[in-house]
Short mmCIF file of C-alpha atoms and ligand atoms in Angstrom, two decimals:
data_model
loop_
_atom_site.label_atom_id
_atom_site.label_comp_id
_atom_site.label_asym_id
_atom_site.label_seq_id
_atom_site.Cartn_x
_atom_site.Cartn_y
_atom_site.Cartn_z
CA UNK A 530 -21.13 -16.01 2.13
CA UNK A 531 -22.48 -16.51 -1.14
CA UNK A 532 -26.10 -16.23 -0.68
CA UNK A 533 -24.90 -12.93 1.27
CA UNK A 534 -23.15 -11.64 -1.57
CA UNK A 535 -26.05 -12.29 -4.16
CA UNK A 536 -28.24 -10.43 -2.07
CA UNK A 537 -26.20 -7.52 -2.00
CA UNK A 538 -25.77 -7.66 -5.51
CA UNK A 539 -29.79 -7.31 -6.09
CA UNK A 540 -29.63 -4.61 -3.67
CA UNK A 541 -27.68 -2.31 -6.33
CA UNK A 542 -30.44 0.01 -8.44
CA UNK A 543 -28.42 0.67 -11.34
CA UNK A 544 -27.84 4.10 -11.17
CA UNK A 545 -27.93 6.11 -13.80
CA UNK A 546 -25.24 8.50 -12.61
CA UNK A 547 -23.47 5.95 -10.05
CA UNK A 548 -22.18 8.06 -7.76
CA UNK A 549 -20.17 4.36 -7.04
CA UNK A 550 -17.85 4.49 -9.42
CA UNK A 551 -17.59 8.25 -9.33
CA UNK A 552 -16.12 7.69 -5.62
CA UNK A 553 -13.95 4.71 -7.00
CA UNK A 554 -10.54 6.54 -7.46
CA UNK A 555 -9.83 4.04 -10.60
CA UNK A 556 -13.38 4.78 -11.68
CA UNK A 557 -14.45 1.03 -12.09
CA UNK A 558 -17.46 0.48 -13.70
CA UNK A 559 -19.45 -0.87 -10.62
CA UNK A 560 -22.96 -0.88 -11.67
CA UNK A 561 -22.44 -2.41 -15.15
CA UNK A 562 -20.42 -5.12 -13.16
CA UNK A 563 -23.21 -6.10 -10.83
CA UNK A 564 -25.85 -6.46 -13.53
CA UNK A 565 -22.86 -8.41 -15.30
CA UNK A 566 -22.54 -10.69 -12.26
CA UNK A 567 -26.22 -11.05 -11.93
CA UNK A 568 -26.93 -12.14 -15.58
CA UNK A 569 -24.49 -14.87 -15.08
CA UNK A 570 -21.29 -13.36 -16.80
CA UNK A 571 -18.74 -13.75 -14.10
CA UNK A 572 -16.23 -14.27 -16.29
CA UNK A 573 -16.60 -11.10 -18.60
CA UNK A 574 -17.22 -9.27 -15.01
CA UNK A 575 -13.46 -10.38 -13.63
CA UNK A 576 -11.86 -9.54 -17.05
CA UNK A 577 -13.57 -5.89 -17.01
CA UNK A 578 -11.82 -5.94 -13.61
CA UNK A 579 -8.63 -6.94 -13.80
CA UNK A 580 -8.43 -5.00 -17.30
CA UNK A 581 -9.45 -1.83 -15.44
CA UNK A 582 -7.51 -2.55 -12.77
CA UNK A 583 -5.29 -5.28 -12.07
CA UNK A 584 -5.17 -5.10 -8.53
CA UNK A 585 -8.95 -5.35 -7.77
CA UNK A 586 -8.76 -8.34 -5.90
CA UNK A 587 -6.29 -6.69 -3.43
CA UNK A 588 -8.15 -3.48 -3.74
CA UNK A 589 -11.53 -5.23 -2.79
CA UNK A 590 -9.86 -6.22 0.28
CA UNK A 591 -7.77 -3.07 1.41
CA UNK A 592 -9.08 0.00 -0.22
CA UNK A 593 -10.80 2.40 2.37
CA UNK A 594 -14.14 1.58 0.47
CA UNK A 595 -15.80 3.48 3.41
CA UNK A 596 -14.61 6.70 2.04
CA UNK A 597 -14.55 5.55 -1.69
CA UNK A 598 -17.20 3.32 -3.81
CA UNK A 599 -19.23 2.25 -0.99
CA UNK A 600 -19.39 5.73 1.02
CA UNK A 601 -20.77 7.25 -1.98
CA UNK A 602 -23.76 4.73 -2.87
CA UNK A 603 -26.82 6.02 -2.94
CA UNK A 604 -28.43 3.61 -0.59
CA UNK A 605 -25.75 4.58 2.54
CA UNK A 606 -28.15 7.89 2.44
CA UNK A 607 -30.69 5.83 4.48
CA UNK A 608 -29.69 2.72 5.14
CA UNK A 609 -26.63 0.56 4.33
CA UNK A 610 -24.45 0.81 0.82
CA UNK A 611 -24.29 -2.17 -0.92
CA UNK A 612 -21.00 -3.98 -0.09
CA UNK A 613 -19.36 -3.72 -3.23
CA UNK A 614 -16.37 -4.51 -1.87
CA UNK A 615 -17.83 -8.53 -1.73
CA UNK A 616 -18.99 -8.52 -4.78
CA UNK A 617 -15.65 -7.18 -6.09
CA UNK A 618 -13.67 -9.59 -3.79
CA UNK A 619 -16.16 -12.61 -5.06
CA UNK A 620 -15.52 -11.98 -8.71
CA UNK A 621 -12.27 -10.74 -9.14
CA UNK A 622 -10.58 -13.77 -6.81
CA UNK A 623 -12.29 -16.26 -8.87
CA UNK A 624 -11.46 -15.01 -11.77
CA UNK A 625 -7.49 -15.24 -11.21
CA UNK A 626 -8.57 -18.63 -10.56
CA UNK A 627 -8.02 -19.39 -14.61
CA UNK A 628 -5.60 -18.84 -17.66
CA UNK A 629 -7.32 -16.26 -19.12
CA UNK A 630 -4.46 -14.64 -21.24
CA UNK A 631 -4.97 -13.68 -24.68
CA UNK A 632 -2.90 -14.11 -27.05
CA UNK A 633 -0.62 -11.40 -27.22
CA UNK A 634 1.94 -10.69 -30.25
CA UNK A 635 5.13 -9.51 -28.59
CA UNK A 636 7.01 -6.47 -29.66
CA UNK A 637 10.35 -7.96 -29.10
CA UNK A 638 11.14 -3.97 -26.50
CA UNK A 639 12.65 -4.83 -23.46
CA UNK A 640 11.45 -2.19 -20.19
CA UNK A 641 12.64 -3.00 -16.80
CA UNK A 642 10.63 -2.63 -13.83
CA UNK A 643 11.95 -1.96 -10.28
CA UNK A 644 10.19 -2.87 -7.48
CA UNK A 645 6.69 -5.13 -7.80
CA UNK A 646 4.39 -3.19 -5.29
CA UNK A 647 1.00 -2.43 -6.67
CA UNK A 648 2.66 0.32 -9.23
CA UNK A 649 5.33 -2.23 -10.80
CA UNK A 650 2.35 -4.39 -10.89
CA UNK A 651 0.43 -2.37 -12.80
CA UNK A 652 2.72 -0.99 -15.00
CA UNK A 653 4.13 -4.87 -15.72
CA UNK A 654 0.52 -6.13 -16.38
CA UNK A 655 -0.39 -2.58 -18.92
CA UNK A 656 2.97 -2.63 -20.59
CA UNK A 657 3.18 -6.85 -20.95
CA UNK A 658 -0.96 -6.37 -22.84
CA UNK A 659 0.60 -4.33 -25.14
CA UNK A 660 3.54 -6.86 -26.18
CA UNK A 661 6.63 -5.66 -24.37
CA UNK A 662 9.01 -7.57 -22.99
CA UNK A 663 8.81 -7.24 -19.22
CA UNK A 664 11.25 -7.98 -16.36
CA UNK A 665 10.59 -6.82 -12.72
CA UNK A 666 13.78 -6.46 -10.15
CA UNK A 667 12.81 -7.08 -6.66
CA UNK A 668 14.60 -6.38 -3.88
CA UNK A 669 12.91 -9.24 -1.86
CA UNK A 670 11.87 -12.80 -2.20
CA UNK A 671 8.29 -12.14 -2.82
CA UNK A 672 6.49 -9.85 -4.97
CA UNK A 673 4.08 -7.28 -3.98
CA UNK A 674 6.05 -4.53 -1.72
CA UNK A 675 3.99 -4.05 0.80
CA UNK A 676 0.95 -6.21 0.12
CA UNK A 677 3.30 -8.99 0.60
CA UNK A 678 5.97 -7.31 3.51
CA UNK A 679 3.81 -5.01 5.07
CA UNK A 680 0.15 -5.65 5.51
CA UNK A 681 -0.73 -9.32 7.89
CA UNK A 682 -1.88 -11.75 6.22
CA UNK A 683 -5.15 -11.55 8.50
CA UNK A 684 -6.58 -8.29 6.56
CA UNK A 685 -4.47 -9.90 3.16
CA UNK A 686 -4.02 -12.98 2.13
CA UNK A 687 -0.76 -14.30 1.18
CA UNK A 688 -2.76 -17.16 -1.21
CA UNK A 689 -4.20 -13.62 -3.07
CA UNK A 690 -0.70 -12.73 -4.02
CA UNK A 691 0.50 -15.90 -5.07
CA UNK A 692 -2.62 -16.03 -7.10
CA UNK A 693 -1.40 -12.63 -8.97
CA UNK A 694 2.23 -14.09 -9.11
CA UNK A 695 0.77 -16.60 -11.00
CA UNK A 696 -1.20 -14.43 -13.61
CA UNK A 697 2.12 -12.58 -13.57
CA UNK A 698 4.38 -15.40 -15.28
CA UNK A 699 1.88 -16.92 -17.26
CA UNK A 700 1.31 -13.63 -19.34
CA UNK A 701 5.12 -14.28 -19.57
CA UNK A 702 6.69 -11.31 -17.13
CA UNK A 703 9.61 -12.60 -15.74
CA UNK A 704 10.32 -11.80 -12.00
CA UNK A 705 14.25 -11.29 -10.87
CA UNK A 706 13.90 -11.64 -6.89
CA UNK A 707 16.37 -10.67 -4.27
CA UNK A 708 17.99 -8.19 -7.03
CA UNK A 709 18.64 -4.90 -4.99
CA UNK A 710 18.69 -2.26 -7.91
CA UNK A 711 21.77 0.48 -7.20
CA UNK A 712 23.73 -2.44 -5.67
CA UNK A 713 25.72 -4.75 -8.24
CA UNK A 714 23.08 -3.68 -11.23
CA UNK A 715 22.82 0.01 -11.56
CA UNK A 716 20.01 2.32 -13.95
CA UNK A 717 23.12 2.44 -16.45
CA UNK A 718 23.89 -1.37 -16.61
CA UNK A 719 20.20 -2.06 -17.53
CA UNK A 720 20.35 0.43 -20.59
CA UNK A 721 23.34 -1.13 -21.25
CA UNK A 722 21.69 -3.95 -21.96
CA UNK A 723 19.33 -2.64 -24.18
CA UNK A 724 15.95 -1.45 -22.34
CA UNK A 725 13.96 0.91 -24.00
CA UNK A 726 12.33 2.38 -20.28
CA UNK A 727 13.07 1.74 -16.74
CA UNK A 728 10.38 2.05 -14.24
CA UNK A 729 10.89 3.19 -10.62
CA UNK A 730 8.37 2.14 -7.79
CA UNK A 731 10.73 1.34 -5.02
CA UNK A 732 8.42 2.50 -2.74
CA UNK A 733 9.46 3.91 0.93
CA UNK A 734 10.72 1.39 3.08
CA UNK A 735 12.98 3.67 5.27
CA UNK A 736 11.92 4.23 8.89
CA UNK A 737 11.61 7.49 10.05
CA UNK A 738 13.20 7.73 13.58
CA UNK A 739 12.62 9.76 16.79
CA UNK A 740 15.62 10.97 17.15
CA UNK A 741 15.53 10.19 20.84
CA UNK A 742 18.03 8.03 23.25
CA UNK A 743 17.61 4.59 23.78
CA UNK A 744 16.43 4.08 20.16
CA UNK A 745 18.87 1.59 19.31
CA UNK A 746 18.22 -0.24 22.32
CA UNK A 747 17.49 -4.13 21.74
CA UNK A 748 13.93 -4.71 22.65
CA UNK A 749 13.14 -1.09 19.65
CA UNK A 750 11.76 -2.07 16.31
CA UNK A 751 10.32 0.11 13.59
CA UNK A 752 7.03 -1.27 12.32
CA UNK A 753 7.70 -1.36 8.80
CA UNK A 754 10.66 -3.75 9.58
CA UNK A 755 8.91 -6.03 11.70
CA UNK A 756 6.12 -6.01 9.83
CA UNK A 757 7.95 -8.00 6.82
CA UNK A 758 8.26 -10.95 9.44
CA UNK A 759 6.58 -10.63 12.90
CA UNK A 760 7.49 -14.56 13.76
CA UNK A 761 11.19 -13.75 14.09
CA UNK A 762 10.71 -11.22 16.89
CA UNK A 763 9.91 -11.90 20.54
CA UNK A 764 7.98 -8.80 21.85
CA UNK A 765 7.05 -10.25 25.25
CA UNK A 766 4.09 -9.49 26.73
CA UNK A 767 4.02 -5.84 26.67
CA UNK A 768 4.02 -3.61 23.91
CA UNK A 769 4.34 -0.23 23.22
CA UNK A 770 3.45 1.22 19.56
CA UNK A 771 4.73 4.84 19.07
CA UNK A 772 2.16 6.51 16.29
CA UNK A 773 -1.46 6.02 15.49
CA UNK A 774 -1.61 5.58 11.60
CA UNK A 775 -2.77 2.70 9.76
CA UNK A 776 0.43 1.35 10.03
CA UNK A 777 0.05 1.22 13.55
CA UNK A 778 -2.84 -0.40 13.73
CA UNK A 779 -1.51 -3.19 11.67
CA UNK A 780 1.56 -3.73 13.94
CA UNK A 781 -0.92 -4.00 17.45
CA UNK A 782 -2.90 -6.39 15.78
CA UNK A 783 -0.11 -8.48 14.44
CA UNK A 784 1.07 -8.57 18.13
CA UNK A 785 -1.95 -9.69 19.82
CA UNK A 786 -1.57 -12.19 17.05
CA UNK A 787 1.66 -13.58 17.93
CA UNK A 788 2.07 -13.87 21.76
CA UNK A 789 1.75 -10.21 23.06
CA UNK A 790 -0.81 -9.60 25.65
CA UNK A 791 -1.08 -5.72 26.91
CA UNK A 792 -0.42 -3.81 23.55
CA UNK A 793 -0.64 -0.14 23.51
CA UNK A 794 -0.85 2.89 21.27
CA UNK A 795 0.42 5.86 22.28
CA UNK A 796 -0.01 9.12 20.67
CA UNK A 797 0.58 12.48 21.38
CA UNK A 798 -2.84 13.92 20.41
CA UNK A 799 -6.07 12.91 21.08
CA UNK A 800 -8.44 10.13 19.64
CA UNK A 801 -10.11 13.25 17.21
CA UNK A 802 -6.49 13.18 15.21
CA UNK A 803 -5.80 9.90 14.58
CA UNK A 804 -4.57 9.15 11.66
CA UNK A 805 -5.48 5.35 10.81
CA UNK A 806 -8.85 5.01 9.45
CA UNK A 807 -11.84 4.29 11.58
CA UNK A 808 -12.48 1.17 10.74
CA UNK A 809 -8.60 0.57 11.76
CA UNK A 810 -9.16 1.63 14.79
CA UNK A 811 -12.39 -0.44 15.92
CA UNK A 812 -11.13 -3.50 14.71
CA UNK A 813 -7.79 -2.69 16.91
CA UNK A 814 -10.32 -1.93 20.19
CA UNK A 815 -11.97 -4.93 19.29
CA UNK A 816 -8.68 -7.28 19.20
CA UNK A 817 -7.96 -5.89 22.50
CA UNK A 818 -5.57 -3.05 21.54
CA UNK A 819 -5.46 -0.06 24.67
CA UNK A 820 -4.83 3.61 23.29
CA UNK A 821 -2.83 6.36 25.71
CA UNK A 822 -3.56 9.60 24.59
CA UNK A 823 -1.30 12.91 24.92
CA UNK A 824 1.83 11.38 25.32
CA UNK A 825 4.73 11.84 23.98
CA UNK A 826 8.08 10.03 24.44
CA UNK A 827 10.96 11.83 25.51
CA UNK A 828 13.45 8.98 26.16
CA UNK A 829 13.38 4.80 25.41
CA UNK A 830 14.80 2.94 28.91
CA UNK A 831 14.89 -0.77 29.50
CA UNK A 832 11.75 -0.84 31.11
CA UNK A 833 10.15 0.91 28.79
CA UNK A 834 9.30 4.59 27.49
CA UNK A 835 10.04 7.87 29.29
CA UNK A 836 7.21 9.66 28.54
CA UNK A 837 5.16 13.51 29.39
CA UNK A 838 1.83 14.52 29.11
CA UNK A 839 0.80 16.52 26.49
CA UNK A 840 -1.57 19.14 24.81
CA UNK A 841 -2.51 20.88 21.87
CA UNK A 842 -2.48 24.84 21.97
CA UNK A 843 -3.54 27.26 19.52
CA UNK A 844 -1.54 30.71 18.64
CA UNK A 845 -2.83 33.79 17.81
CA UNK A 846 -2.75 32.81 14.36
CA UNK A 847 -5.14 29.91 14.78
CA UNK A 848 -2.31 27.40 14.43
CA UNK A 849 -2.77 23.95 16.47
CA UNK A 850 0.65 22.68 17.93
CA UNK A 851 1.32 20.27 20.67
CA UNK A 852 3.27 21.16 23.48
CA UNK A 853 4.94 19.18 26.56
CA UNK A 854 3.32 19.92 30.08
CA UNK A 855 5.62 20.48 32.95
CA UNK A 856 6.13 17.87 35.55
CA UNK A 857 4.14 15.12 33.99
CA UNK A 858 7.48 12.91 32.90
CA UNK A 859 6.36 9.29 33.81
CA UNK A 860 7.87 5.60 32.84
CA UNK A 861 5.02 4.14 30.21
CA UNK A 862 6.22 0.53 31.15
CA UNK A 863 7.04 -2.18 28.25
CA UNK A 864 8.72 -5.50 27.32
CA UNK A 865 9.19 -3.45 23.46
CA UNK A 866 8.50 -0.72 21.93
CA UNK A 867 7.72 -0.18 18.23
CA UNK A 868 8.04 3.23 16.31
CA UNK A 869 5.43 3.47 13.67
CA UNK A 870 5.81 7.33 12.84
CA UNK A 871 6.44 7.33 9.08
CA UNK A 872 8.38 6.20 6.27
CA UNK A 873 10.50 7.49 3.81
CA UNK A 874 12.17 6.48 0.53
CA UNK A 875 15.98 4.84 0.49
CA UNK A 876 18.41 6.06 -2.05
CA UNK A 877 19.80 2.68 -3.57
CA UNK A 878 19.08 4.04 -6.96
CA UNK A 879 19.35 7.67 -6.61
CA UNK A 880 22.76 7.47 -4.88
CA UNK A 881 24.00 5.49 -7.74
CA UNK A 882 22.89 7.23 -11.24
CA UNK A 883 23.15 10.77 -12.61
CA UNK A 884 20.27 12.52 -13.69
CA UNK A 885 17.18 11.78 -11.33
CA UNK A 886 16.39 14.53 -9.15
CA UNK A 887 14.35 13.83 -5.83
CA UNK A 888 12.76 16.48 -3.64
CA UNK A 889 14.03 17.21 -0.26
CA UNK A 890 13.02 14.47 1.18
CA UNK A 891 14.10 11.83 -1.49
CA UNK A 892 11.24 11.73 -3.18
CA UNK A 893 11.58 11.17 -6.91
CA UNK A 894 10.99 14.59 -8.89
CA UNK A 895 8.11 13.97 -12.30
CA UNK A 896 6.09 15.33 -14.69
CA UNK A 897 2.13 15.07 -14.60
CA UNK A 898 2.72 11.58 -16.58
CA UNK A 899 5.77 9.90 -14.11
CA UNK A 900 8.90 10.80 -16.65
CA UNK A 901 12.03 11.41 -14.41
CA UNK A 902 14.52 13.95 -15.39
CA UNK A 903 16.36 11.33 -16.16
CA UNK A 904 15.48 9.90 -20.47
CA UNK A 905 13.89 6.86 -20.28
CA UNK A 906 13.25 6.71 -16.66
CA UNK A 907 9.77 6.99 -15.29
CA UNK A 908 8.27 6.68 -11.60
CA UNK A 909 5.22 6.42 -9.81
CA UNK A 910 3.99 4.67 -6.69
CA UNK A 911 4.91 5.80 -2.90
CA UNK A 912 8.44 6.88 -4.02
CA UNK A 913 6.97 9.70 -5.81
CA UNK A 914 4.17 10.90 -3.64
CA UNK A 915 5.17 9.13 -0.37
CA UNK A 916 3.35 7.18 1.95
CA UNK A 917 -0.42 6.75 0.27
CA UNK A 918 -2.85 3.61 -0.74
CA UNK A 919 -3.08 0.82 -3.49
CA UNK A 920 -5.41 2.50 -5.61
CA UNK A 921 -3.73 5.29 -6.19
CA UNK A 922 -0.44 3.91 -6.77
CA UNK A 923 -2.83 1.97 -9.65
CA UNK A 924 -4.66 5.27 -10.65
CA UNK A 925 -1.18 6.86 -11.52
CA UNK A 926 0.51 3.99 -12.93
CA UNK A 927 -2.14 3.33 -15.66
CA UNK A 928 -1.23 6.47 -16.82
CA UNK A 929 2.25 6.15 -16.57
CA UNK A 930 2.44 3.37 -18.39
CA UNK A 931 0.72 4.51 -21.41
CA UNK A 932 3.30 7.69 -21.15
CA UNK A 933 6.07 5.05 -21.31
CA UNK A 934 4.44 3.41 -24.56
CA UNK A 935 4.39 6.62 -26.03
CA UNK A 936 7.82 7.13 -25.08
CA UNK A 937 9.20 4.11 -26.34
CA UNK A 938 7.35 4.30 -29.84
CA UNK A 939 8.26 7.85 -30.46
CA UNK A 940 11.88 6.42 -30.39
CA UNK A 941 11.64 4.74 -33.42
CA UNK A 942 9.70 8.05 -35.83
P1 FAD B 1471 5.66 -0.70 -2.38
O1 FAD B 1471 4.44 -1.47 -2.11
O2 FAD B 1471 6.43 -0.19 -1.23
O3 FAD B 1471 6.61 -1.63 -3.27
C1 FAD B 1471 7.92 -1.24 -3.59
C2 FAD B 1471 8.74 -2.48 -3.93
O4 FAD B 1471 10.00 -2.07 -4.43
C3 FAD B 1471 9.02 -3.37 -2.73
O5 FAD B 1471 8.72 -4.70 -3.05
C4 FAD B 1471 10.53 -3.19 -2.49
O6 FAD B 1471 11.14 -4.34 -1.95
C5 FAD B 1471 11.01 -2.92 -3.90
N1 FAD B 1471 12.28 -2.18 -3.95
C6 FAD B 1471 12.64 -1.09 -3.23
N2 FAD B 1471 13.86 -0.66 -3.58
C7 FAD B 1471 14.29 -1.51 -4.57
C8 FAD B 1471 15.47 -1.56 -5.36
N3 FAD B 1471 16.44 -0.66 -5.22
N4 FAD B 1471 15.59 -2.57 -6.25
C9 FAD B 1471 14.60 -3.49 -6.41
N5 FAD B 1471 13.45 -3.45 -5.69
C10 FAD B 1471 13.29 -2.47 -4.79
N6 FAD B 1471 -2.93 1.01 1.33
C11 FAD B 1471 -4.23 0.69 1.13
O7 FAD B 1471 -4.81 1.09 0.11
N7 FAD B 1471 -4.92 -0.08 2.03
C12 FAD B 1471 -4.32 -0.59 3.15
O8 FAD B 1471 -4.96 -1.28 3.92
C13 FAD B 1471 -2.95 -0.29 3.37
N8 FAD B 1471 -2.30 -0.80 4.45
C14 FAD B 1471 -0.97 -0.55 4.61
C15 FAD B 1471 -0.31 -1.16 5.67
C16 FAD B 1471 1.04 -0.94 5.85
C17 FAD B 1471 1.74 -1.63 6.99
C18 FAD B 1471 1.74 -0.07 4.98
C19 FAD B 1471 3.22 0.20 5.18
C20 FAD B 1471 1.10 0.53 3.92
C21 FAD B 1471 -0.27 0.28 3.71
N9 FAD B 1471 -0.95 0.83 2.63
C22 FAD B 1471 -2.27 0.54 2.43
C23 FAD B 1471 -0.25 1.68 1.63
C24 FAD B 1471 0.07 0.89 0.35
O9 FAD B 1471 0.43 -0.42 0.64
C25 FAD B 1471 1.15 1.60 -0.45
O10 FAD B 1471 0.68 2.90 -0.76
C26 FAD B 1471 1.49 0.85 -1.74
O11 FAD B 1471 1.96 -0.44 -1.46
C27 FAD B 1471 2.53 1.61 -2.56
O12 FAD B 1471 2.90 0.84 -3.66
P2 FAD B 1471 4.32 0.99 -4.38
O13 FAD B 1471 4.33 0.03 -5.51
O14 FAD B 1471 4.59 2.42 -4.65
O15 FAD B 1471 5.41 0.58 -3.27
#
């Protein structure tokens, strides 16, 4: 691997204008790194990294690079883009691999940070460079949302998280696990006790549901539930995934991975509109995962789905929609059936404080830096913009972060 990875490294011309980092939602500074690595300054490289953002490791693994640094290098034109993505991966997990904390003189300004997905991450690392005093509330008994609950450990590595815990308490965050926020501790008890900010990035961990019968039937999961712990469930041999997003993908894998033999997709539109991307969906064909196009369910049975054909019309107005065909009901057989159709945020925290607005659908209402209209209270992550990837819960949160600095020092002119 590492011969592979030099190689690609000397691949990289230097751009002047690298269209790399251009592409590279957090704008990292991807050519400068690779000359870095190459004169022998790994070190410096994996500080630039974290420092820009401190979830490059994870990103390296589970950003869509296709679409991002590595779709816009110069060399995919006409032949392959380097694979910054190794390079990235290569530096920035060895680097967590030390104690590399400066010393950092602490402001003695408490701010509380609710859920540790990759925007309380961020927003804990940014806030606890700067001297404040930082304590995350998780709702679970690891951190990382869903890096840790959500994507399998085959695309993730659980060892890469534990690596970031680590960098997490020695730059002296402290972590308060299996502490639901809006259940015995509310948004007013923690500015009770004397919190300058509160951070929201609870995420959405609430499963959207059909709305069909036989949903609560035994052998029905939704994916985002049994993704957090696939060993407890017995699927049998047949499976049925509802959806085709990303999210999907993950959950077919997992089951090929733990006992499941005939695993399906099925989807009401064709392959052209799937959601998950491509690369998703060829590693899923290659594991062995089957995909039934224009189907819909219309009811959940023992045996498995109640299903009809269907197909996608266009009006007058040049509006797509899908519509049922007549006489096509069949029984899509299936040990169990999984509904991976979307998530949306929970209202622990919202049900239990005055003073944060959320959207119709929950979502938590901000400004263009993440202040709530709540004082004090700020937000970013999948609970403000719903369902959307690492790096741009990062992209956000550095920003939001430096709003709540501002914040907090303008209490004291
Ligand atoms: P989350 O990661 O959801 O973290 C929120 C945290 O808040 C959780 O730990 C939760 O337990 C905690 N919490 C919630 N409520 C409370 C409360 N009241 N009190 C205390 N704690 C609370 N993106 C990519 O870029 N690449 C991928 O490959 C990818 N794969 C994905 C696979 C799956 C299965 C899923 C579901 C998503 C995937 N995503 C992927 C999307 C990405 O993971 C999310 O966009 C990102 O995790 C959002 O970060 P967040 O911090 O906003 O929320």
């Amino acid at each position: 691997m590492g011969k592979f990875i030099i190689e690609e490294a000397k691949r990289c011309l230097n751009c002047k204008k690298p269209m790399c980092k251009e592409g590279c939602p957090v704008n990292t500074p991807i050519n400068e790194i690779i000359e870095m690595f190459l004169n022998g300054s790994i070190m410096e490289c994996g500080e630039k990294l974290f420092e820009n953002n401190p979830l490059s490791v994870v990103c390296s693994l589970v950003c869509p690079h296709e679409n991002q640094c590595e779709g816009h290098c110069i060399l995919g034109k006409k032949s392959s883009p380097v694979q910054i993505s190794l390079i990235e991966n290569y530096i920035s997990d060895y680097y967590l691999n030390f104690n590399t904390n400066k010393t950092i003189k602490k402001i003695n300004k408490k701010v509380a940070i609710i859920g540790s997905g990759p925007a309380g991450i961020t927003i804990a690392i940014m806030l606890a460079t700067k001297g404040y005093d930082i304590t995350i509330f998780e709702a679970l008994d690891n951190i990382g949302g869903v890096l840790w609950y959500g994507i399998p450990e085959f695309r993730l590595p659980k060892s890469v998280l534990l690596k970031l815990k680590d960098k997490l308490i020695t730059m002296g965050i402290k972590i308060r696990p299996n502490t639901l926020i809006g259940s015995a501790i509310t948004i007013d008890d923690v500015f009770r006790d004397g919190y300058k900010a509160i951070f929201i990035g609870t995420g959405v961990w609430k499963p959207r549901n059909l709305g069909i019968k036989g949903e609560t039937f035994g052998h029905v999961h939704y994916a985002i539930d049994y993704l957090k712990n696939p060993s407890v469930y017995n699927l049998g041999k047949r499976v049925c995934i509802v959806g085709a997003g990303n999210v999907a993908m993950d959950v077919a894998r997992t089951a090929l991975r733990n006992g499941s033999t005939d695993v399906n997709i099925m989807f009401r539109e064709g392959p052209e509109s799937i959601e998950a991307e491509a690369i998703e969906v060829e590693y899923a064909k290659i594991d062995g995962v089957k995909f039934e196009y224009f189907k819909s369910p219309i009811e959940i049975i023992d045996e498995g789905i109640k299903c009809v054909k269907t197909e996608i019309v266009t009006d007058s107005y040049g509006n797509k929609k899908i519509e049922y065909c007549e006489f096509t009901e069949e029984v899509f057989e299936a040990d169990s059936v999984i509904l991976a159709i979307g998530q949306g945020p929970r209202s622990n925290i919202v049900s239990n404080t005055i003073g944060i607005n959320v959207n119709g659908i929950g979502l938590v209402e901000v400004d263009e830096v993440g202040r709530t209209t709540r004082n004090g209270v700020f937000a970013s992550g999948d609970v403000v913009t719903g369902a959307k990837t690492v790096v741009e819960a990062v992209r956000v949160s550095k920003m939001v972060a430096q709003a709540i600095d501002e914040y907090i020092c303008s209490l004291e002119e």
